[in-house]
PDB file of C-alpha atoms and ligand atoms in Angstrom:
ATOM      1  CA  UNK A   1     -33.442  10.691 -13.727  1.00 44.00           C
ATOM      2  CA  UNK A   2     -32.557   6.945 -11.680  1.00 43.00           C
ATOM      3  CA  UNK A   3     -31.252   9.451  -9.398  1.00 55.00           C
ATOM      4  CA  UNK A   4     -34.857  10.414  -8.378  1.00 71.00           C
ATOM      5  CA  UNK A   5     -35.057   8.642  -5.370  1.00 66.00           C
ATOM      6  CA  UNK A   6     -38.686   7.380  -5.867  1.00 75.00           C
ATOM      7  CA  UNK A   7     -36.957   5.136  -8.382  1.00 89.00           C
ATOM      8  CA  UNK A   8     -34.822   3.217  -5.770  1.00 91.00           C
ATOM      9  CA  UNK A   9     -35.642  -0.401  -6.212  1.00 92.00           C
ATOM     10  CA  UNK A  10     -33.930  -1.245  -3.201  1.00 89.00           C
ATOM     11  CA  UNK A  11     -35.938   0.497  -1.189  1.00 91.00           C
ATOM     12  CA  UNK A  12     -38.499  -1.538  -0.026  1.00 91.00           C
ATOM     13  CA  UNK A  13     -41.327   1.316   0.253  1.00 92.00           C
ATOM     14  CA  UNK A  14     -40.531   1.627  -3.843  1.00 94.00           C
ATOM     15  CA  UNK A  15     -43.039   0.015  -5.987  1.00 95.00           C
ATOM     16  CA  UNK A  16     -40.726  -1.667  -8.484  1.00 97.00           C
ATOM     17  CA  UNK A  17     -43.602  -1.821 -11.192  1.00 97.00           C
ATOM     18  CA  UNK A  18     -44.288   2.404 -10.491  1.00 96.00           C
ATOM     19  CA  UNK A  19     -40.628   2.463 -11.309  1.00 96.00           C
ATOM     20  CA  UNK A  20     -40.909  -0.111 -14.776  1.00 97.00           C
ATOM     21  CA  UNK A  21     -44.249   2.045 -15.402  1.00 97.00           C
ATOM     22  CA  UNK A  22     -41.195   5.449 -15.492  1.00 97.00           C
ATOM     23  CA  UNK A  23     -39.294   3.836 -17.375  1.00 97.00           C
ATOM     24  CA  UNK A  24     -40.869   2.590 -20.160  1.00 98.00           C
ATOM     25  CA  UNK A  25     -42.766   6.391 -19.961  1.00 98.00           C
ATOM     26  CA  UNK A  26     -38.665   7.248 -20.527  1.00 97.00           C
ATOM     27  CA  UNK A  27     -38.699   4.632 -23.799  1.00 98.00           C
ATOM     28  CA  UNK A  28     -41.746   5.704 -24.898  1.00 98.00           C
ATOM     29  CA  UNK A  29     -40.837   9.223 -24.907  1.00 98.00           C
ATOM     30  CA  UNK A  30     -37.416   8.691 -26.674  1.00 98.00           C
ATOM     31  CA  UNK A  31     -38.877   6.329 -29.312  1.00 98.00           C
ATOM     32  CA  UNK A  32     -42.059   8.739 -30.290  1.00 97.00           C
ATOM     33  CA  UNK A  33     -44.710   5.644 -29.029  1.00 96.00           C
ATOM     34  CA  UNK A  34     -42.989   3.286 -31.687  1.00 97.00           C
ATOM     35  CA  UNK A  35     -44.747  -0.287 -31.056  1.00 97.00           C
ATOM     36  CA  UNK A  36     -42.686  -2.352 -29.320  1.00 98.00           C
ATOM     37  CA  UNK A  37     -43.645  -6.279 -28.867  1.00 98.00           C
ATOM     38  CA  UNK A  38     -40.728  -7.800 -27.785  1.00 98.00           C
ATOM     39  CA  UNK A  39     -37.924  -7.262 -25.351  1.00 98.00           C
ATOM     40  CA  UNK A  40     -34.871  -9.395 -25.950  1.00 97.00           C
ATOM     41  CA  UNK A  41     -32.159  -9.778 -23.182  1.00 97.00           C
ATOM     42  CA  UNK A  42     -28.996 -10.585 -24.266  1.00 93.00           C
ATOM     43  CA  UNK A  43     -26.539 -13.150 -22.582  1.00 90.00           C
ATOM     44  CA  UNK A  44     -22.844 -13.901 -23.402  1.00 84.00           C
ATOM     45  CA  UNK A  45     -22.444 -15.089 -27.060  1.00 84.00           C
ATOM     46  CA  UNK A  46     -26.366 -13.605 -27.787  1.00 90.00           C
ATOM     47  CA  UNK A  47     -24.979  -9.881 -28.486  1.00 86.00           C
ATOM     48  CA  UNK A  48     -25.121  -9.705 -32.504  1.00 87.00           C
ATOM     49  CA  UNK A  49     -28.797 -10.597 -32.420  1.00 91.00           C
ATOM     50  CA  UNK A  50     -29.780  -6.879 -32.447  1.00 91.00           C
ATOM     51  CA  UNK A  51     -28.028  -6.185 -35.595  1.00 92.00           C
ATOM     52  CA  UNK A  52     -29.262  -9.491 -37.161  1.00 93.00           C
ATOM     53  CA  UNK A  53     -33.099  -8.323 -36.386  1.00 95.00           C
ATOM     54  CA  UNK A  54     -32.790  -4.560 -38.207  1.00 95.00           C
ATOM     55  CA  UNK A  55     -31.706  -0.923 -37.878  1.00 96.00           C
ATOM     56  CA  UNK A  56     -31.403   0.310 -34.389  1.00 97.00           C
ATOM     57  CA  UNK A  57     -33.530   3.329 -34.387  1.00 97.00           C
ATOM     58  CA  UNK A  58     -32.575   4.850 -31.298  1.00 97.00           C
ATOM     59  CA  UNK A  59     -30.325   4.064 -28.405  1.00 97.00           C
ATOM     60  CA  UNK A  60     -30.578   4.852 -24.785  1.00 96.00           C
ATOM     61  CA  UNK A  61     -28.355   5.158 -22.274  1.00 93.00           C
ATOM     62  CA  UNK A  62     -29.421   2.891 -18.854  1.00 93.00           C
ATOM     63  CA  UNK A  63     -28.625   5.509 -16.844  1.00 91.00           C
ATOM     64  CA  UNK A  64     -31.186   7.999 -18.445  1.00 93.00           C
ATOM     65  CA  UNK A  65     -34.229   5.650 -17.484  1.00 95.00           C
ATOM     66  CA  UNK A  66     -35.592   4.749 -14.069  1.00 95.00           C
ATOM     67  CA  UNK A  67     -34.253   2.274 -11.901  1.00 94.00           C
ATOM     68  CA  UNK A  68     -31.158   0.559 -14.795  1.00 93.00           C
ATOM     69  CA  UNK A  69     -27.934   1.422 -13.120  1.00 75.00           C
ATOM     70  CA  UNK A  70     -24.768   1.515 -15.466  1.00 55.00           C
ATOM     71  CA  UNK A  71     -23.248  -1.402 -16.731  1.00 50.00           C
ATOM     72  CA  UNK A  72     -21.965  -3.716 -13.969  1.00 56.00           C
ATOM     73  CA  UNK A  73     -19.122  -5.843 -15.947  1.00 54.00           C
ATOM     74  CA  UNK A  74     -16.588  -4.298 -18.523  1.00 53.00           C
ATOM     75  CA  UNK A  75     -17.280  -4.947 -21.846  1.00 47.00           C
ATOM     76  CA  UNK A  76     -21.476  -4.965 -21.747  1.00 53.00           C
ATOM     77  CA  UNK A  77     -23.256  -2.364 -22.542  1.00 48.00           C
ATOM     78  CA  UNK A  78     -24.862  -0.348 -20.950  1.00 87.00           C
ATOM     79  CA  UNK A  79     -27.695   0.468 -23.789  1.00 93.00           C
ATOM     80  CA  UNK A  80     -30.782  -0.485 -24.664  1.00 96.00           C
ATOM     81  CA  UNK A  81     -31.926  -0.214 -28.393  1.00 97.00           C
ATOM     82  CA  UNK A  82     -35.272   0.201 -29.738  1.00 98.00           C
ATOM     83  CA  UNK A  83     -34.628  -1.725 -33.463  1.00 97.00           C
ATOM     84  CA  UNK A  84     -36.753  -2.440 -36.128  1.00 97.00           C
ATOM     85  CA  UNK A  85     -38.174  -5.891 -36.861  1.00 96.00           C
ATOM     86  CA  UNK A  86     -37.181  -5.869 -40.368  1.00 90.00           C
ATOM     87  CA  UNK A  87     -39.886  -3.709 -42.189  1.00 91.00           C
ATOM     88  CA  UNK A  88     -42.943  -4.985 -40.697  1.00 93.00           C
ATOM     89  CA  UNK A  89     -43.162  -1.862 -38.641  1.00 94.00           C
ATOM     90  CA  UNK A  90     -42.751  -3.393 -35.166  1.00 96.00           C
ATOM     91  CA  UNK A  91     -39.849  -2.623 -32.940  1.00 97.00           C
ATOM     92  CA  UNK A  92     -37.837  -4.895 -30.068  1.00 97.00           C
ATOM     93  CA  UNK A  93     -36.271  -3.193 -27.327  1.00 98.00           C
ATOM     94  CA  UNK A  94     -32.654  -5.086 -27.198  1.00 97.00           C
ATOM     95  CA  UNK A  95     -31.149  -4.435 -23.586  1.00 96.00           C
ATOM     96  CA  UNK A  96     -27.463  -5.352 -23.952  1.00 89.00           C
ATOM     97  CA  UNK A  97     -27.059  -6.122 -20.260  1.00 89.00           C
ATOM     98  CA  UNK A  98     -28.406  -7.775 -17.406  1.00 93.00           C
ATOM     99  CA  UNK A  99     -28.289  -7.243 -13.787  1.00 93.00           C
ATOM    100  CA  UNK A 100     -27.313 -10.937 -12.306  1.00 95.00           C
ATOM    101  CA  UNK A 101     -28.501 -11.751  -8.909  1.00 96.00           C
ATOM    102  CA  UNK A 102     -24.998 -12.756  -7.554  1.00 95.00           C
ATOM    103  CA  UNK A 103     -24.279  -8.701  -8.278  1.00 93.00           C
ATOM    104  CA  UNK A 104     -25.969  -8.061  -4.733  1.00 92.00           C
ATOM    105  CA  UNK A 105     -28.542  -5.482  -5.691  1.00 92.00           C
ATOM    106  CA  UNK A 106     -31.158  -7.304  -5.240  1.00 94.00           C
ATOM    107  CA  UNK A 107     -34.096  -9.188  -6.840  1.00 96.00           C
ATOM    108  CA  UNK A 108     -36.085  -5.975  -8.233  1.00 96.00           C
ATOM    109  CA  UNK A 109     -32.896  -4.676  -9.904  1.00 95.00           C
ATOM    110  CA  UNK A 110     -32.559  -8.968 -11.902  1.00 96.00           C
ATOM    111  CA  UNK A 111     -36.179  -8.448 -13.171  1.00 98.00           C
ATOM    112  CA  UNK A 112     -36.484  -4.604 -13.554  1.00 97.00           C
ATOM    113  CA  UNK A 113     -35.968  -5.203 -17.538  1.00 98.00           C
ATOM    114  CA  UNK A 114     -38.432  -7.543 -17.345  1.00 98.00           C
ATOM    115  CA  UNK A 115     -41.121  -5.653 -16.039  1.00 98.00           C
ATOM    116  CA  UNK A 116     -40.242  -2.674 -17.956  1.00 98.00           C
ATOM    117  CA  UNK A 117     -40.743  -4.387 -20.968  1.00 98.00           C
ATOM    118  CA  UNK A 118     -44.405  -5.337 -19.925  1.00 98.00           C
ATOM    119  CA  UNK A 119     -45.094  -2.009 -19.211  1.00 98.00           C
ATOM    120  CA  UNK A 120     -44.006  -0.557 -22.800  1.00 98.00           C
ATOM    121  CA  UNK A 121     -46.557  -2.749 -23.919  1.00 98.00           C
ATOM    122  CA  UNK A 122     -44.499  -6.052 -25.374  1.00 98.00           C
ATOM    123  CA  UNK A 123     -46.168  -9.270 -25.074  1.00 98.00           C
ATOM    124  CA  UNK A 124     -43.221 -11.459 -25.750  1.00 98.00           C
ATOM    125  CA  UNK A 125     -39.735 -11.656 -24.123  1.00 98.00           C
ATOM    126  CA  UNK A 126     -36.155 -13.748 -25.176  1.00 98.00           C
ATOM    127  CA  UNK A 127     -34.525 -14.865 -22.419  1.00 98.00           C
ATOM    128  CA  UNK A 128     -31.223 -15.407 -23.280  1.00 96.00           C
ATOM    129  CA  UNK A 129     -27.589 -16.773 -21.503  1.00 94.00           C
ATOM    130  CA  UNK A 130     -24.052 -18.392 -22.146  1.00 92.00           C
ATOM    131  CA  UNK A 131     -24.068 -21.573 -19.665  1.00 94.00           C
ATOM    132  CA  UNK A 132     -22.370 -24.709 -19.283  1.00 94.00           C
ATOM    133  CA  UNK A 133     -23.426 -27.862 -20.450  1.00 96.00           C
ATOM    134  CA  UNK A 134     -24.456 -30.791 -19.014  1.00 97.00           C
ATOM    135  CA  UNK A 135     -24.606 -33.041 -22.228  1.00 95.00           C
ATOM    136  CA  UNK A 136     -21.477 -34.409 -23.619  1.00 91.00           C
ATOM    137  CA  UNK A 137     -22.833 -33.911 -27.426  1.00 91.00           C
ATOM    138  CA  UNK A 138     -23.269 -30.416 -26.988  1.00 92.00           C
ATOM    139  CA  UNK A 139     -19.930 -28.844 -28.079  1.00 86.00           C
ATOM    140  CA  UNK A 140     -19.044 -25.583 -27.138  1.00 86.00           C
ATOM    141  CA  UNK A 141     -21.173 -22.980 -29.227  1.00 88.00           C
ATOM    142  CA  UNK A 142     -24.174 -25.422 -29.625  1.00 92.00           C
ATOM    143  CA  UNK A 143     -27.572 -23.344 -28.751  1.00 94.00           C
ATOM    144  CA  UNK A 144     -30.135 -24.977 -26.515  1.00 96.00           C
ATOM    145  CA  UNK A 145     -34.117 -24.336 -25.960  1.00 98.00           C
ATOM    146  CA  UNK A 146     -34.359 -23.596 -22.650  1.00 98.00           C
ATOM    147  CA  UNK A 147     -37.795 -26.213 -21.893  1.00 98.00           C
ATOM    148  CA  UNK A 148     -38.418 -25.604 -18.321  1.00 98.00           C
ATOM    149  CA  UNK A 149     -35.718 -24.415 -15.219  1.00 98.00           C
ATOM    150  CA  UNK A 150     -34.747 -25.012 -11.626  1.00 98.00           C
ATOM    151  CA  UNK A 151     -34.134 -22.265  -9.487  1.00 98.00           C
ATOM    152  CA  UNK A 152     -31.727 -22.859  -6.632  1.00 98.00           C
ATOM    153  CA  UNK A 153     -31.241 -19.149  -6.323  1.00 97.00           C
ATOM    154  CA  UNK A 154     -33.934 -19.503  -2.818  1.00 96.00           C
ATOM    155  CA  UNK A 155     -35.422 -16.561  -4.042  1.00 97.00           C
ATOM    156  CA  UNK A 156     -38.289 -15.122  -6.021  1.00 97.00           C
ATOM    157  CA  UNK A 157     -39.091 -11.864  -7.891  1.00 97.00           C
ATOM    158  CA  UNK A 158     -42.741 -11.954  -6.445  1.00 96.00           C
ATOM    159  CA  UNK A 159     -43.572  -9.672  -3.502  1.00 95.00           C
ATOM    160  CA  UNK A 160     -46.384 -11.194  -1.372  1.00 91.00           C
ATOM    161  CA  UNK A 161     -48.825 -13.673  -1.702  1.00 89.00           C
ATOM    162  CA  UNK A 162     -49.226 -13.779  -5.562  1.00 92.00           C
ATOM    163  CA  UNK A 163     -49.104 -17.194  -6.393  1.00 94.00           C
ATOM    164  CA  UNK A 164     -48.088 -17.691  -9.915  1.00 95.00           C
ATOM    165  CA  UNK A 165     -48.565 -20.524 -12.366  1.00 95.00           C
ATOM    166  CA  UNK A 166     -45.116 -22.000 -13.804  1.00 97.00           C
ATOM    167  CA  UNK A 167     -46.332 -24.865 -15.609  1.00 96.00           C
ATOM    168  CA  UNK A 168     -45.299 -23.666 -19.205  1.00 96.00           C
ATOM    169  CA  UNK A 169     -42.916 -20.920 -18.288  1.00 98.00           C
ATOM    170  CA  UNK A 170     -41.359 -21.540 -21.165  1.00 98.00           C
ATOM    171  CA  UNK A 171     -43.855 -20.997 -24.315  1.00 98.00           C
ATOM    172  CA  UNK A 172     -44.426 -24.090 -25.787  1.00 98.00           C
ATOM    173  CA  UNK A 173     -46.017 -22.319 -29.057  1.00 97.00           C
ATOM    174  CA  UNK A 174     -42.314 -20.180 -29.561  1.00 97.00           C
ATOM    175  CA  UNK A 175     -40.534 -23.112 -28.409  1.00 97.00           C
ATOM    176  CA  UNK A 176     -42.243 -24.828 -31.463  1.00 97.00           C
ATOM    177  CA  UNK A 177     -41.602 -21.624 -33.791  1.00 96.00           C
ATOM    178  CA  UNK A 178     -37.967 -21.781 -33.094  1.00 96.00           C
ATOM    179  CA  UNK A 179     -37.772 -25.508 -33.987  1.00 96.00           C
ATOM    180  CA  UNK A 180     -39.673 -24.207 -37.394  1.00 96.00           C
ATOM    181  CA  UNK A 181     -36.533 -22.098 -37.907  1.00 94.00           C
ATOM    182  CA  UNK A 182     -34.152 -24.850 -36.783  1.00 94.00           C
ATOM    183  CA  UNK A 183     -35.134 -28.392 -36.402  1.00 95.00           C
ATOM    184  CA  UNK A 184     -31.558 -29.251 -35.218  1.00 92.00           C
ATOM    185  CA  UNK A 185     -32.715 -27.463 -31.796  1.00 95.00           C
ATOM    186  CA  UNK A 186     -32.430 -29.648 -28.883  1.00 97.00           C
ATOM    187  CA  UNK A 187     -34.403 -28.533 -25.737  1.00 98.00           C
ATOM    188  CA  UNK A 188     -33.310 -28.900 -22.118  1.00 98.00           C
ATOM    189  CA  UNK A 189     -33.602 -27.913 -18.485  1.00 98.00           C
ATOM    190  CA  UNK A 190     -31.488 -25.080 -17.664  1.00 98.00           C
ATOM    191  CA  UNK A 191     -30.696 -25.222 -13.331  1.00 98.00           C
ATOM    192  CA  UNK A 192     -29.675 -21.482 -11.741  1.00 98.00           C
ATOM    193  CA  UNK A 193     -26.935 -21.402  -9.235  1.00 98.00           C
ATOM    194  CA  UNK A 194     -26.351 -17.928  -7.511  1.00 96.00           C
ATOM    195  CA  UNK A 195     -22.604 -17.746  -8.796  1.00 93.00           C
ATOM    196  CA  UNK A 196     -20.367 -16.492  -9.429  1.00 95.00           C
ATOM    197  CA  UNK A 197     -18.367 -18.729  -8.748  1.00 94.00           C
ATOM    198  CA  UNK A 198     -19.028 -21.725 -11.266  1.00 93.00           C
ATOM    199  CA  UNK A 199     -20.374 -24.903  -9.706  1.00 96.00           C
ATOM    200  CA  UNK A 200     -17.842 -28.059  -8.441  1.00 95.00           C
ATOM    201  CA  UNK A 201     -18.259 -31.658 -10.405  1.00 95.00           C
ATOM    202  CA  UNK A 202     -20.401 -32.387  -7.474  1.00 97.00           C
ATOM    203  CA  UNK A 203     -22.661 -29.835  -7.766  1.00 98.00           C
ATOM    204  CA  UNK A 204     -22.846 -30.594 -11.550  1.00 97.00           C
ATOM    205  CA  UNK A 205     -23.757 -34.324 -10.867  1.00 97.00           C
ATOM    206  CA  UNK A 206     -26.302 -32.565  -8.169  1.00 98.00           C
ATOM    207  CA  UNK A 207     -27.874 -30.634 -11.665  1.00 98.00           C
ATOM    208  CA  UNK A 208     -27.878 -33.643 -13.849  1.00 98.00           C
ATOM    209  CA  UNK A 209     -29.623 -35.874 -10.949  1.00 98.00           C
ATOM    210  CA  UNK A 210     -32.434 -33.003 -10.205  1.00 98.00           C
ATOM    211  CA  UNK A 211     -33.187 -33.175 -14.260  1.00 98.00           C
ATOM    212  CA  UNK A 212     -30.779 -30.526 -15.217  1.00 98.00           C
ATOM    213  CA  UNK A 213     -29.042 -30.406 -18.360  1.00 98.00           C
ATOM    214  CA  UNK A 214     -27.724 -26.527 -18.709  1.00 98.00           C
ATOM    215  CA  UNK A 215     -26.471 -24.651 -15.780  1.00 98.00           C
ATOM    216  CA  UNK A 216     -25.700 -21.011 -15.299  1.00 97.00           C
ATOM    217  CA  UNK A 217     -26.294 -18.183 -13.478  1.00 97.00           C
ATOM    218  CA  UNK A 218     -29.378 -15.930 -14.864  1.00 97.00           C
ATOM    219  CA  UNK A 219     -33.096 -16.127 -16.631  1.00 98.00           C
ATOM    220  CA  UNK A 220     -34.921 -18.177 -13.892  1.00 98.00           C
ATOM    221  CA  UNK A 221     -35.712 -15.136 -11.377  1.00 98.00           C
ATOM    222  CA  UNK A 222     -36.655 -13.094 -14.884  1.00 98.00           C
ATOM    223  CA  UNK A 223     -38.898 -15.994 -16.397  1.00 98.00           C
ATOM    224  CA  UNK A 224     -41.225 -15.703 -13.324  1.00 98.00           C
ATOM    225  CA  UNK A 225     -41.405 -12.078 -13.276  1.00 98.00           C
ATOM    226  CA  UNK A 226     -41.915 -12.081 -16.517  1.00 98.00           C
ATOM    227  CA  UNK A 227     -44.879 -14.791 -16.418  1.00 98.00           C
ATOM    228  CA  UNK A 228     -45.964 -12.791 -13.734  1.00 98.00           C
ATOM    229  CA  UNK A 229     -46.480 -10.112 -15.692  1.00 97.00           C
ATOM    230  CA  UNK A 230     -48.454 -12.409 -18.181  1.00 97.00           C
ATOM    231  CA  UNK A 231     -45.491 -12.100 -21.163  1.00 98.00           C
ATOM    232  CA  UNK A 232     -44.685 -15.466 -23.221  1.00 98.00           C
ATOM    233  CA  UNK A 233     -41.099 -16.398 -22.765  1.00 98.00           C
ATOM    234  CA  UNK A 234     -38.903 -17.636 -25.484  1.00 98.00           C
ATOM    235  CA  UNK A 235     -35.302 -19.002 -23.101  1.00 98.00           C
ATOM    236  CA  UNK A 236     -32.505 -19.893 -25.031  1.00 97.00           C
ATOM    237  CA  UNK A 237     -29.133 -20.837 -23.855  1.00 96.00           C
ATOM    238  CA  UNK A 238     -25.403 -20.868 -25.460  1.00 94.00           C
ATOM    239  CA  UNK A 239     -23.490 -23.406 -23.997  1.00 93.00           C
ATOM    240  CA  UNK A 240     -20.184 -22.280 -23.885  1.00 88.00           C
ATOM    241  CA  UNK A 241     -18.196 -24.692 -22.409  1.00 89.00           C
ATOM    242  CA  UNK A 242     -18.788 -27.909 -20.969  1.00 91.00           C
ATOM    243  CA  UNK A 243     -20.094 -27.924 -17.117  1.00 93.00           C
ATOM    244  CA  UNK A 244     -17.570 -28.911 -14.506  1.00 91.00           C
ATOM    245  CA  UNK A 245     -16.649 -32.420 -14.704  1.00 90.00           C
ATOM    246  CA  UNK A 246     -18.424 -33.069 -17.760  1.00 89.00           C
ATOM    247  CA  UNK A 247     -14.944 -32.315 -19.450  1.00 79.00           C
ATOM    248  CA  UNK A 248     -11.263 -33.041 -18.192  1.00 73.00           C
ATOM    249  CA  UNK A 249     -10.319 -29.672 -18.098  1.00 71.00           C
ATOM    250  CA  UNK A 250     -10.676 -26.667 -15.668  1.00 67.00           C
ATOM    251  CA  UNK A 251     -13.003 -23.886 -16.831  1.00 67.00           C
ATOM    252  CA  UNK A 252     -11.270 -21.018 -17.769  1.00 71.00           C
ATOM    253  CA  UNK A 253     -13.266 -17.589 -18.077  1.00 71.00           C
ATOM    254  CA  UNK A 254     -11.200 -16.888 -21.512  1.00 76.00           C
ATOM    255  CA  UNK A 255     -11.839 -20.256 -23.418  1.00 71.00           C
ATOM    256  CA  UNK A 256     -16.166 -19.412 -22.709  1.00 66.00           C
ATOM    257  CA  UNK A 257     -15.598 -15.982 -23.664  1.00 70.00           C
ATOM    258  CA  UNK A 258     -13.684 -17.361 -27.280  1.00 72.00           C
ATOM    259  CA  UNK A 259     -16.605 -20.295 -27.603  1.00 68.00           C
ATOM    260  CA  UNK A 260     -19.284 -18.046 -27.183  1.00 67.00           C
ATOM    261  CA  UNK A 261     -17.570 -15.312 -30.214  1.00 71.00           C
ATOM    262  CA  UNK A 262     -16.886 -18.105 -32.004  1.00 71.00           C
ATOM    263  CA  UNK A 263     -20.179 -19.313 -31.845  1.00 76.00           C
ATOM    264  CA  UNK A 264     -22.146 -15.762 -31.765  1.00 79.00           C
ATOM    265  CA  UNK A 265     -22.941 -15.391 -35.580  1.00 81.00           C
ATOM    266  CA  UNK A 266     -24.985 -18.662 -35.943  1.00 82.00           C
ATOM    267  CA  UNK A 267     -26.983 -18.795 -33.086  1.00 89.00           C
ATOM    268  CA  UNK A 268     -27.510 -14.872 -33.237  1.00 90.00           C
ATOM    269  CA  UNK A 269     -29.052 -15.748 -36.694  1.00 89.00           C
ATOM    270  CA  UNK A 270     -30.928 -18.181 -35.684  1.00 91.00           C
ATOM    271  CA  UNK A 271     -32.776 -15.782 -32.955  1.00 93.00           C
ATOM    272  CA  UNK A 272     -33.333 -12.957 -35.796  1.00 94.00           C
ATOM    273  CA  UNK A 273     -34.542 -15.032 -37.579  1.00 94.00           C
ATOM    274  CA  UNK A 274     -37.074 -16.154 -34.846  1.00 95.00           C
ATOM    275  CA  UNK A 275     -38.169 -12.700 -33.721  1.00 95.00           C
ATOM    276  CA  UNK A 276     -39.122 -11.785 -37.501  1.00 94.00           C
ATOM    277  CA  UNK A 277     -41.759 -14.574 -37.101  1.00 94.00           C
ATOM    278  CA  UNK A 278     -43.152 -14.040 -33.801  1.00 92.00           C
TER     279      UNK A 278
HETATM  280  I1  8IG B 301     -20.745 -18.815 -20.017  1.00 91.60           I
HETATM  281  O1  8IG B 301     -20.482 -23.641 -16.501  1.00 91.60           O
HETATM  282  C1  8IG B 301     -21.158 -19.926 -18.401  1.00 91.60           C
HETATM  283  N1  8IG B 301     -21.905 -19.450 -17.419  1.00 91.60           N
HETATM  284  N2  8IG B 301     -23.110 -21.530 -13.436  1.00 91.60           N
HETATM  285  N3  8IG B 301     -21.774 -22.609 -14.993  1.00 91.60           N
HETATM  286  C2  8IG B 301     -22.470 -21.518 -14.588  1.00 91.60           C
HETATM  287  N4  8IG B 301     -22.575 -20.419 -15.323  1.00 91.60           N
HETATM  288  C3  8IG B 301     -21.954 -20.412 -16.509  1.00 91.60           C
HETATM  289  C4  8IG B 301     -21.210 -21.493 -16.971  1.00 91.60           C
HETATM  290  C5  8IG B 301     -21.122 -22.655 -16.168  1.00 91.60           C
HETATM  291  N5  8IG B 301     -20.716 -21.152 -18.173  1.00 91.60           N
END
């Protein structure tokens, strides 16, 4: 079916929001019209969260529905789940991958969750990423509110001359709810680089002089589209290792993998246990 070539995001005659419109038709379909409110998108350390938040019901392949291509990196999935909400009858669709911008397929293909989760009807979407951290308190594992962003990707998931609001991106109302779950939660700025390389010391002092205090390499370009798409955003981030410079040694893609495992089972409770109060 993403064969179809009407459903080529990267074709700039597609409409990418026909294409979010097929797929969630696809979802839909596969999931009997099952209420779905939120979508959750699941970063590096984020990936027990389904499991926390109740029984998958049904699981779908990305490559069955419009316009989600097959996993890009080893090791992620390349499903999306529709799972229950504990028993209150609702449903979140759980996408266990993201496409990243530095992947080269374009902005459409970064947001395409996004808007396919507005389509299926959800009002609410997590936002969530490993990243490095700019604080020296926060200790590998430590989960962060995302409270507002800085996109140095130089580009935008809006088309045209649609000039969207991004005062409160970041929902001040769930940012509130999640401190209800954990008052512990500290809040901060979260700065997108394109990757994927990670950023030098420099560019790290660069983040933490702009306001920055969290820097990775997703959720920005998907926050707008999804504010676009009038959804309230809920961004958290893992920090998984200390941002260059901000520790003495190198990063090493194996020691954030290990923090973020190590870390996975509290802060995926913590976000369960936030989407059964939304
Ligand atoms: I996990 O230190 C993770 N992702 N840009 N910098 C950037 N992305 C990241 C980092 C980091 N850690």
């Amino acid at each position: 079916m993403s064969a179809n070539p009407a459903y080529n995001l990267s074709d700039p005659g597609t409409d990418p929001f026909a294409v979010a419109e097929a797929a969630a038709a696809v979802i839909r379909e596969r999931t009997e019209g099952a209420p779905h409110t939120v979508a959750l998108v699941l970063g590096s350390g984020w990936g027990q969260t389904g499991d926390l938040i109740g029984e998958t019901m049904v699981r779908i392949d990305n490559t069955d529905v419009p316009g989600f291509g097959a996993a890009a990196v080893a090791g992620h999935s390349g499903v999306m789940r529709s799972v229950a909400i504990g028993d209150s009858g609702r449903r979140a669709l759980v996408y266990g991958t993201r496409t990243h911008f530095y992947e080269g397929r374009g902005v459409r293909a970064v947001v395409h969750g996004v808007r396919t989760a507005a389509a299926l009807g959800c009002t609410t979407i997590v936002i969530t990423n490993g990243c490095g951290g700019l604080r020296p308190e926060w200790a590998p594992g430590t989960p962060v509110l995302i409270r507002d962003h800085i996109n140095l990707t130089a580009h935008s998931p809006i088309e045209g001359a649609n000039f969207v609001d991004l005062t409160d991106v970041y929902s001040p109302r769930l940012r509130a709810l999640a401190r209800e779950v954990d008052p512990d939660l500290d809040e901060g700025v979260y700065v997108q680089f394109r990757g994927p390389h990670y950023e030098t010391p420099a560019e790290v002092r660069m983040a933490a002089i702009l306001g920055g205090d969290l820097v990775g390499m997703s959720t920005t370009l998907e926050a707008i589209a999804a504010r676009q798409s009038g959804l309230e955003v809920l961004g958290i981030s893992l920090v998984t290792n200390p941002a260059a410079g901000i520790s003495a040694t190198p990063l090493n893609h194996e020691e954030v993998l290990d923090a973020g495992r190590a870390a996975a089972e509290r802060s995926s409770r913590l976000l369960a246990a936030v989407v059964s109060r939304l």
